[in-house]
Tab-separated table of C-alpha atoms and ligand atoms in Angstrom:
chain	number	residue	atom	x	y	z
A	1	UNK	CA	90.999	121.544	63.869
A	2	UNK	CA	93.562	123.583	65.577
A	3	UNK	CA	92.811	127.245	64.979
A	4	UNK	CA	94.897	130.096	66.280
A	5	UNK	CA	95.410	133.759	65.595
A	6	UNK	CA	97.442	134.386	62.534
A	7	UNK	CA	99.676	137.241	63.772
A	8	UNK	CA	100.836	136.027	67.072
A	9	UNK	CA	103.209	133.138	67.496
A	10	UNK	CA	101.868	131.239	70.521
A	11	UNK	CA	104.281	129.625	72.809
A	12	UNK	CA	104.137	126.111	74.121
A	13	UNK	CA	106.216	125.345	77.209
A	14	UNK	CA	108.039	121.966	77.189
A	15	UNK	CA	108.703	120.357	80.521
A	16	UNK	CA	111.711	118.089	79.743
A	17	UNK	CA	111.427	115.017	81.927
A	18	UNK	CA	114.261	112.907	80.546
A	19	UNK	CA	116.696	113.196	83.440
A	20	UNK	CA	113.941	111.944	85.796
A	21	UNK	CA	111.333	109.960	83.935
A	22	UNK	CA	113.891	108.858	81.309
A	23	UNK	CA	116.672	107.790	83.671
A	24	UNK	CA	114.603	106.401	86.516
A	25	UNK	CA	114.036	103.146	84.587
A	26	UNK	CA	117.464	102.864	83.002
A	27	UNK	CA	119.323	99.630	83.367
A	28	UNK	CA	122.619	101.105	82.271
A	29	UNK	CA	124.345	102.832	85.124
A	30	UNK	CA	124.333	106.523	84.609
A	31	UNK	CA	126.440	108.441	87.148
A	32	UNK	CA	125.623	111.825	88.683
A	33	UNK	CA	128.253	113.629	86.576
A	34	UNK	CA	126.685	112.391	83.377
A	35	UNK	CA	123.167	113.401	84.524
A	36	UNK	CA	124.341	116.850	85.320
A	37	UNK	CA	126.014	117.017	81.922
A	38	UNK	CA	122.691	116.028	80.261
A	39	UNK	CA	120.757	118.690	82.128
A	40	UNK	CA	123.322	121.339	81.115
A	41	UNK	CA	123.108	120.313	77.431
A	42	UNK	CA	119.369	120.413	77.535
A	43	UNK	CA	119.494	123.905	78.949
A	44	UNK	CA	122.031	124.862	76.253
A	45	UNK	CA	119.510	123.690	73.649
A	46	UNK	CA	116.858	126.048	74.984
A	47	UNK	CA	114.933	123.997	77.556
A	48	UNK	CA	113.914	126.185	80.471
A	49	UNK	CA	112.125	123.594	82.603
A	50	UNK	CA	114.001	120.425	83.165
A	51	UNK	CA	112.747	117.981	85.697
A	52	UNK	CA	116.046	117.049	87.258
A	53	UNK	CA	115.635	114.117	89.538
A	54	UNK	CA	113.414	112.428	92.157
A	55	UNK	CA	113.748	112.510	95.962
A	56	UNK	CA	112.062	109.067	96.261
A	57	UNK	CA	113.178	106.102	98.326
A	58	UNK	CA	116.404	104.771	96.971
A	59	UNK	CA	115.048	101.309	97.889
A	60	UNK	CA	112.223	101.794	95.483
A	61	UNK	CA	114.193	103.614	92.633
A	62	UNK	CA	117.899	103.160	93.034
A	63	UNK	CA	118.498	105.136	89.753
A	64	UNK	CA	117.445	108.233	91.654
A	65	UNK	CA	119.557	107.543	94.863
A	66	UNK	CA	121.930	110.410	93.881
A	67	UNK	CA	119.149	113.038	93.731
A	68	UNK	CA	120.919	115.421	96.173
A	69	UNK	CA	124.272	115.219	94.388
A	70	UNK	CA	122.668	115.802	90.940
A	71	UNK	CA	120.588	118.797	92.120
A	72	UNK	CA	123.427	120.415	93.939
A	73	UNK	CA	125.704	120.330	90.827
A	74	UNK	CA	123.260	121.825	88.397
A	75	UNK	CA	124.256	125.296	87.072
A	76	UNK	CA	121.191	127.379	88.110
A	77	UNK	CA	120.283	130.725	86.521
A	78	UNK	CA	117.293	132.990	86.697
A	79	UNK	CA	114.605	131.925	84.317
A	80	UNK	CA	115.415	128.216	84.557
A	81	UNK	CA	113.324	125.721	86.568
A	82	UNK	CA	114.528	122.331	87.815
A	83	UNK	CA	111.457	120.683	89.382
A	84	UNK	CA	112.040	117.345	91.225
A	85	UNK	CA	109.586	114.677	92.332
A	86	UNK	CA	108.855	114.371	96.024
A	87	UNK	CA	106.449	111.594	97.333
A	88	UNK	CA	106.429	112.548	101.051
A	89	UNK	CA	107.824	114.834	103.769
A	90	UNK	CA	111.079	112.753	103.920
A	91	UNK	CA	111.593	113.628	100.233
A	92	UNK	CA	110.688	117.293	100.821
A	93	UNK	CA	113.279	117.569	103.600
A	94	UNK	CA	115.997	115.996	101.398
A	95	UNK	CA	115.038	118.293	98.513
A	96	UNK	CA	115.061	121.502	100.569
A	97	UNK	CA	118.367	120.618	102.153
A	98	UNK	CA	119.878	121.186	98.715
A	99	UNK	CA	117.861	124.313	98.002
A	100	UNK	CA	115.188	122.970	95.659
A	101	UNK	CA	112.676	125.620	94.567
A	102	UNK	CA	110.036	123.683	92.786
A	103	UNK	CA	108.793	120.235	93.499
A	104	UNK	CA	106.185	117.866	91.925
A	105	UNK	CA	103.935	115.545	93.963
A	106	UNK	CA	102.653	112.570	92.038
A	107	UNK	CA	99.303	110.841	92.469
A	108	UNK	CA	97.239	108.582	90.358
A	109	UNK	CA	93.709	108.185	89.220
A	110	UNK	CA	93.899	104.479	89.645
A	111	UNK	CA	93.813	103.056	93.116
A	112	UNK	CA	95.807	99.958	92.069
A	113	UNK	CA	98.574	102.057	90.469
A	114	UNK	CA	98.748	104.329	93.449
A	115	UNK	CA	99.397	101.321	95.758
A	116	UNK	CA	102.081	99.882	93.465
A	117	UNK	CA	103.808	103.195	92.780
A	118	UNK	CA	103.845	104.862	96.191
A	119	UNK	CA	102.494	102.265	98.503
A	120	UNK	CA	99.499	104.305	99.522
A	121	UNK	CA	95.814	104.539	98.571
A	122	UNK	CA	94.741	107.593	96.629
A	123	UNK	CA	93.110	109.061	99.870
A	124	UNK	CA	96.399	108.472	101.963
A	125	UNK	CA	98.497	109.933	99.101
A	126	UNK	CA	96.335	113.054	98.961
A	127	UNK	CA	96.729	113.534	102.731
A	128	UNK	CA	100.582	113.096	102.384
A	129	UNK	CA	100.691	115.529	99.551
A	130	UNK	CA	98.571	118.077	101.374
A	131	UNK	CA	101.084	118.286	104.187
A	132	UNK	CA	104.057	118.562	101.764
A	133	UNK	CA	102.184	121.266	99.707
A	134	UNK	CA	101.413	123.207	102.868
A	135	UNK	CA	104.992	123.257	103.875
A	136	UNK	CA	106.250	123.987	100.393
A	137	UNK	CA	103.946	126.976	99.949
A	138	UNK	CA	104.919	128.362	103.283
A	139	UNK	CA	108.601	128.063	102.176
A	140	UNK	CA	107.833	129.757	98.811
A	141	UNK	CA	108.415	126.529	96.848
A	142	UNK	CA	106.286	125.993	93.790
A	143	UNK	CA	104.355	122.768	93.511
A	144	UNK	CA	103.321	120.850	90.455
A	145	UNK	CA	100.899	117.866	90.641
A	146	UNK	CA	100.879	114.805	88.505
A	147	UNK	CA	97.947	112.542	87.959
A	148	UNK	CA	99.058	109.176	86.525
A	149	UNK	CA	97.004	106.553	84.636
A	150	UNK	CA	94.504	108.978	83.213
A	151	UNK	CA	93.710	106.963	80.272
A	152	UNK	CA	94.151	103.421	81.619
A	153	UNK	CA	96.018	101.450	84.297
A	154	UNK	CA	98.258	98.357	83.847
A	155	UNK	CA	96.683	96.773	87.019
A	156	UNK	CA	93.137	97.995	87.050
A	157	UNK	CA	92.401	98.462	83.393
A	158	UNK	CA	89.681	101.133	82.728
A	159	UNK	CA	90.107	104.311	84.788
A	160	UNK	CA	86.810	106.310	85.137
A	161	UNK	CA	87.073	109.873	84.042
A	162	UNK	CA	85.404	110.909	87.330
A	163	UNK	CA	88.446	109.621	89.186
A	164	UNK	CA	90.850	111.557	87.009
A	165	UNK	CA	88.733	114.674	87.684
A	166	UNK	CA	88.573	114.082	91.321
A	167	UNK	CA	92.319	113.604	91.830
A	168	UNK	CA	93.225	116.597	89.496
A	169	UNK	CA	90.759	118.794	91.520
A	170	UNK	CA	92.162	117.713	94.763
A	171	UNK	CA	95.741	118.565	93.737
A	172	UNK	CA	94.719	121.831	92.202
A	173	UNK	CA	92.713	122.861	95.204
A	174	UNK	CA	95.510	122.023	97.655
A	175	UNK	CA	97.705	124.483	95.770
A	176	UNK	CA	99.538	122.774	92.884
A	177	UNK	CA	99.941	125.557	90.258
A	178	UNK	CA	99.878	123.092	87.310
A	179	UNK	CA	98.472	119.616	86.993
A	180	UNK	CA	100.135	117.205	84.498
A	181	UNK	CA	97.860	114.575	83.199
A	182	UNK	CA	99.776	111.431	82.548
A	183	UNK	CA	99.045	108.653	80.144
A	184	UNK	CA	101.567	106.505	82.035
A	185	UNK	CA	101.433	103.418	79.756
A	186	UNK	CA	100.514	105.065	76.484
A	187	UNK	CA	97.167	103.527	75.828
A	188	UNK	CA	95.278	106.756	74.930
A	189	UNK	CA	94.046	107.687	71.478
A	190	UNK	CA	93.115	111.316	70.420
A	191	UNK	CA	89.389	110.793	71.064
A	192	UNK	CA	90.000	109.475	74.618
A	193	UNK	CA	92.663	112.112	75.258
A	194	UNK	CA	90.247	114.912	74.175
A	195	UNK	CA	87.421	113.510	76.306
A	196	UNK	CA	89.707	113.215	79.345
A	197	UNK	CA	90.913	116.785	78.937
A	198	UNK	CA	87.484	118.124	78.349
A	199	UNK	CA	86.331	116.500	81.647
A	200	UNK	CA	89.149	118.110	83.589
A	201	UNK	CA	88.573	121.379	81.947
A	202	UNK	CA	85.151	121.589	83.490
A	203	UNK	CA	86.938	122.330	86.746
A	204	UNK	CA	90.518	123.472	86.009
A	205	UNK	CA	91.426	126.096	83.402
A	206	UNK	CA	93.696	125.098	80.548
A	207	UNK	CA	96.333	127.562	81.747
A	208	UNK	CA	96.808	125.269	84.890
A	209	UNK	CA	97.050	121.967	82.840
A	210	UNK	CA	99.881	120.073	81.158
A	211	UNK	CA	99.812	116.747	79.317
A	212	UNK	CA	102.260	113.886	79.787
A	213	UNK	CA	102.117	111.127	77.128
A	214	UNK	CA	104.209	107.951	76.957
A	215	UNK	CA	104.493	106.819	73.328
A	216	UNK	CA	104.018	103.048	73.970
A	217	UNK	CA	101.516	102.610	71.160
A	218	UNK	CA	102.684	105.333	68.898
A	219	UNK	CA	99.774	107.674	69.673
A	220	UNK	CA	101.503	110.452	71.673
A	221	UNK	CA	101.888	113.147	68.899
A	222	UNK	CA	98.312	112.662	67.813
A	223	UNK	CA	97.198	112.886	71.394
A	224	UNK	CA	99.193	116.048	72.063
A	225	UNK	CA	97.743	117.600	68.916
A	226	UNK	CA	94.252	116.811	70.218
A	227	UNK	CA	95.047	118.342	73.520
A	228	UNK	CA	96.548	121.566	71.939
A	229	UNK	CA	93.182	121.862	70.169
A	230	UNK	CA	91.581	122.097	73.581
A	231	UNK	CA	93.889	124.942	74.665
A	232	UNK	CA	96.687	122.941	76.484
A	233	UNK	CA	99.957	124.861	76.211
A	234	UNK	CA	102.332	122.777	78.392
A	235	UNK	CA	103.667	119.439	77.142
A	236	UNK	CA	105.985	117.030	79.132
A	237	UNK	CA	108.360	115.026	76.987
A	238	UNK	CA	111.767	113.305	77.217
A	239	UNK	CA	114.746	113.790	75.025
A	240	UNK	CA	115.313	110.852	72.734
A	241	UNK	CA	112.084	109.338	74.043
A	242	UNK	CA	113.912	107.978	77.122
A	243	UNK	CA	111.931	106.448	79.896
A	244	UNK	CA	109.270	104.448	81.322
A	245	UNK	CA	107.974	103.854	84.809
A	246	UNK	CA	109.420	101.177	87.046
A	247	UNK	CA	105.948	100.513	88.461
A	248	UNK	CA	104.169	100.280	85.176
A	249	UNK	CA	105.142	97.174	83.215
A	250	UNK	CA	105.111	97.808	79.467
A	251	UNK	CA	105.436	101.593	79.818
A	252	UNK	CA	107.866	102.755	77.156
A	253	UNK	CA	109.488	106.160	77.021
A	254	UNK	CA	107.804	109.429	77.063
A	255	UNK	CA	107.162	111.059	73.726
A	256	UNK	CA	110.442	112.308	72.386
A	257	UNK	CA	110.986	116.074	73.005
A	258	UNK	CA	112.544	116.544	69.505
A	259	UNK	CA	109.551	114.967	67.803
A	260	UNK	CA	107.135	117.196	69.727
A	261	UNK	CA	109.248	120.349	69.069
A	262	UNK	CA	109.327	119.425	65.349
A	263	UNK	CA	105.582	119.184	65.232
A	264	UNK	CA	104.981	122.370	67.272
A	265	UNK	CA	107.303	124.425	65.092
A	266	UNK	CA	105.653	122.941	61.970
A	267	UNK	CA	102.190	123.993	63.042
A	268	UNK	CA	103.294	127.449	64.096
A	269	UNK	CA	103.992	127.405	67.852
A	270	UNK	CA	107.236	128.730	69.316
A	271	UNK	CA	109.144	126.868	71.976
A	272	UNK	CA	112.502	128.667	72.353
A	273	UNK	CA	114.261	125.402	71.650
A	274	UNK	CA	117.045	124.981	69.126
A	275	UNK	CA	115.973	121.809	67.346
A	276	UNK	CA	119.394	121.072	65.794
A	277	UNK	CA	121.091	121.291	69.211
A	278	UNK	CA	118.378	119.112	70.739
A	279	UNK	CA	118.953	116.380	68.179
A	280	UNK	CA	122.575	116.432	69.025
A	281	UNK	CA	121.742	115.945	72.773
A	282	UNK	CA	119.439	113.112	71.749
A	283	UNK	CA	122.236	111.390	69.754
A	284	UNK	CA	124.655	112.039	72.571
A	285	UNK	CA	122.541	110.450	75.406
A	286	UNK	CA	121.657	107.492	73.136
A	287	UNK	CA	125.317	106.797	72.365
A	288	UNK	CA	126.024	106.939	76.073
A	289	UNK	CA	123.288	104.425	76.690
A	290	UNK	CA	124.493	102.302	73.831
A	291	UNK	CA	121.370	102.343	71.704
A	292	UNK	CA	119.686	104.168	68.775
A	293	UNK	CA	117.601	107.211	69.662
A	294	UNK	CA	113.891	106.355	70.077
A	295	UNK	CA	112.889	109.473	68.242
A	296	UNK	CA	112.102	109.671	64.649
A	297	UNK	CA	113.865	113.110	64.244
A	298	UNK	CA	117.157	112.080	65.747
A	299	UNK	CA	117.276	109.093	63.341
A	300	UNK	CA	116.179	110.983	60.300
A	301	UNK	CA	117.748	114.432	60.962
A	302	UNK	CA	116.280	117.795	60.160
A	303	UNK	CA	115.078	118.259	56.663
A	304	UNK	CA	117.081	120.970	55.040
A	305	UNK	CA	115.568	121.868	51.652
A	306	UNK	CA	118.075	122.223	48.741
A	307	UNK	CA	118.187	125.654	47.102
A	308	UNK	CA	116.194	125.677	43.831
B	1	HMG	P1	107.310	103.009	101.740
B	1	HMG	O1	108.112	101.775	101.746
B	1	HMG	O2	105.805	102.873	102.077
B	1	HMG	O3	107.908	104.179	102.695
B	1	HMG	O4	107.412	103.725	100.328
B	1	HMG	P2	108.166	104.221	104.223
B	1	HMG	O5	107.737	105.557	104.589
B	1	HMG	O6	107.749	103.070	104.938
B	1	HMG	O7	109.853	104.142	104.250
B	1	HMG	C1	110.504	103.017	103.836
B	1	HMG	C2	111.995	103.379	103.798
B	1	HMG	O8	112.238	104.319	102.774
B	1	HMG	C3	112.511	103.972	105.096
B	1	HMG	O9	113.881	103.571	105.221
B	1	HMG	C4	112.449	105.409	104.825
B	1	HMG	O10	113.246	106.211	105.589
B	1	HMG	C5	112.796	105.512	103.379
B	1	HMG	P3	114.372	102.387	106.203
B	1	HMG	O11	113.873	102.811	107.582
B	1	HMG	O12	113.699	101.090	105.623
B	1	HMG	O13	115.824	102.493	106.044
B	1	HMG	N1	112.141	106.679	102.650
B	1	HMG	C6	112.864	107.566	101.939
B	1	HMG	N2	114.099	107.637	101.633
B	1	HMG	C7	114.551	108.682	100.877
B	1	HMG	N3	113.588	109.585	100.316
B	1	HMG	C8	112.351	109.546	100.564
B	1	HMG	C9	111.920	108.469	101.454
B	1	HMG	N4	110.677	108.036	101.864
B	1	HMG	C10	110.819	106.951	102.580
B	1	HMG	N5	111.510	110.340	100.038
B	1	HMG	C11	107.553	105.732	99.050
B	1	HMG	C12	106.702	104.858	100.115
B	1	HMG	C13	106.614	106.835	98.541
B	1	HMG	C14	108.693	106.370	99.759
B	1	HMG	C15	108.030	104.785	97.900
B	1	HMG	O14	106.887	104.069	97.391
B	1	HMG	C16	108.627	105.540	96.772
B	1	HMG	O15	109.700	106.157	96.925
B	1	HMG	N6	107.929	105.509	95.591
B	1	HMG	C17	108.466	106.251	94.367
B	1	HMG	C18	108.143	105.451	93.174
B	1	HMG	C19	108.627	106.217	91.917
B	1	HMG	O16	109.487	107.032	91.971
B	1	HMG	N7	107.942	105.988	90.814
B	1	HMG	C20	108.245	106.666	89.518
B	1	HMG	C21	107.833	108.055	89.522
B	1	HMG	S1	106.133	108.291	89.156
B	1	HMG	C22	106.070	108.243	87.441
B	1	HMG	O17	106.993	107.854	86.820
B	1	HMG	C23	104.805	108.627	86.723
B	1	HMG	C24	104.933	110.114	86.049
B	1	HMG	O18	105.975	110.145	85.184
B	1	HMG	C25	103.710	110.568	85.466
B	1	HMG	C26	103.165	109.463	84.384
B	1	HMG	O19	103.838	109.075	83.567
B	1	HMG	O20	101.902	109.188	84.588
B	1	HMG	C27	105.178	111.190	87.255
B	2	MG	MG1	105.792	109.497	83.115
C-alpha cells in the first residue's frame, strides 16, 4: 500500500505529452496554430512540462513536420519546460536552430520495435544518442531518455527485464537526467509494472525515473498507482487520452492527464494543476478533433458535493 508522511503534501510532476505523443498519430489535420493554442491552454491549466513536438523525419511522421514553427511560437517563461523528441543529430540541429532547451532521445528495450520506430538496432541507436547527448550537454541542453516497450512489444512479444534495465542504464549513464519507462502498447498490469520498476531501481534512483503508460487495456491508472508505491514521482500523460504510436499497431492513447490528476489529488499528492481548467482543455481538443474525450473525467465532470 502507498504510505506517505501525513503532514507534507508530496508533489508529483506531470509530463504532458499530448501535443507530441497525442498528435503524432492523429488522422485529422491539426495546424501549427492550433497546436500552439493547445500548449498555451495546458500551461494556463497549470502544466509546467509540456512535450511540445518532435524533430523527427517528416517522411516518417508527417504530423510533426511543423516542429520548428510550433516550437518557435510557444510563449516561453521561466519555470516552464517544453521538451521535444530528437532521434538523431539532424533533429538536434533543427531543434537548436529554434532555441530548444530540453530534448528527449527515445530508445526501446525491444530490438524489433527499435528497428520499426527509428530504423536502427538498439546498439546503433545508443551510439546515435550518445553523440546527441554529448553535444546537448556541451550546449547546456537538458536531455531526457525514453525506453519504449518496457512491458511488451507488438513485434517481438515478451521483452526481458534485463533488456529494459540495460537500455535504461545506458541512457542514464550517457547523461539523460530522467528515464521515462514506456508501456508503449499498454499491456502491463500492476504486478508486471512493479517488477519492471523494481528491476530498474536496482541501478537508477526513483528520483531519475518517470513512467509512461498507454491505456490500451485499461490498466494505466492501476499501473501508475503501483509505481507511485515504489517511489516514482514523475508521470507522463496526455490530455484527453490523446495518442498512440505510429509504429506500434494497436497502441491507444496515453493515460489521460485529467484522470491521473484526479487520482493523484484524491490520494493526497499535489500537482499544481487546476483540474477544472484541464477538463475544459480536454473537451476543447476533443471537439476540435470531432470526438468524445477518451478520459472518464472529461465525460463525467468533476464531482461537486451538494451542501448538506
Ligand atoms: P532513416 O530513414 O533511417 O533516416 O530514419 P536517414 O538518416 O536515412 O534519413 C532519411 C531522410 O530523412 C533524409 O532525407 C534525411 O535528411 C531525413 P532525404 O535525403 O531522403 O530527403 N531526416 C530528417 N529530417 C528531419 N529531421 C530529422 C531527420 N532525420 C533524417 N531528425 C529516423 C531514421 C530516426 C530519422 C526515422 O526513423 C524517424 O524519424 N523516426 C521517428 C519515429 C517516431 O517519431 N516515432 C514516434 C515517437 S516514439 C514514441 O511515440 C514512443 C514514446 O512515446 C514512448 C512510449 O510510448 O513507449 C516516446
Ligand atoms: Mg508514448
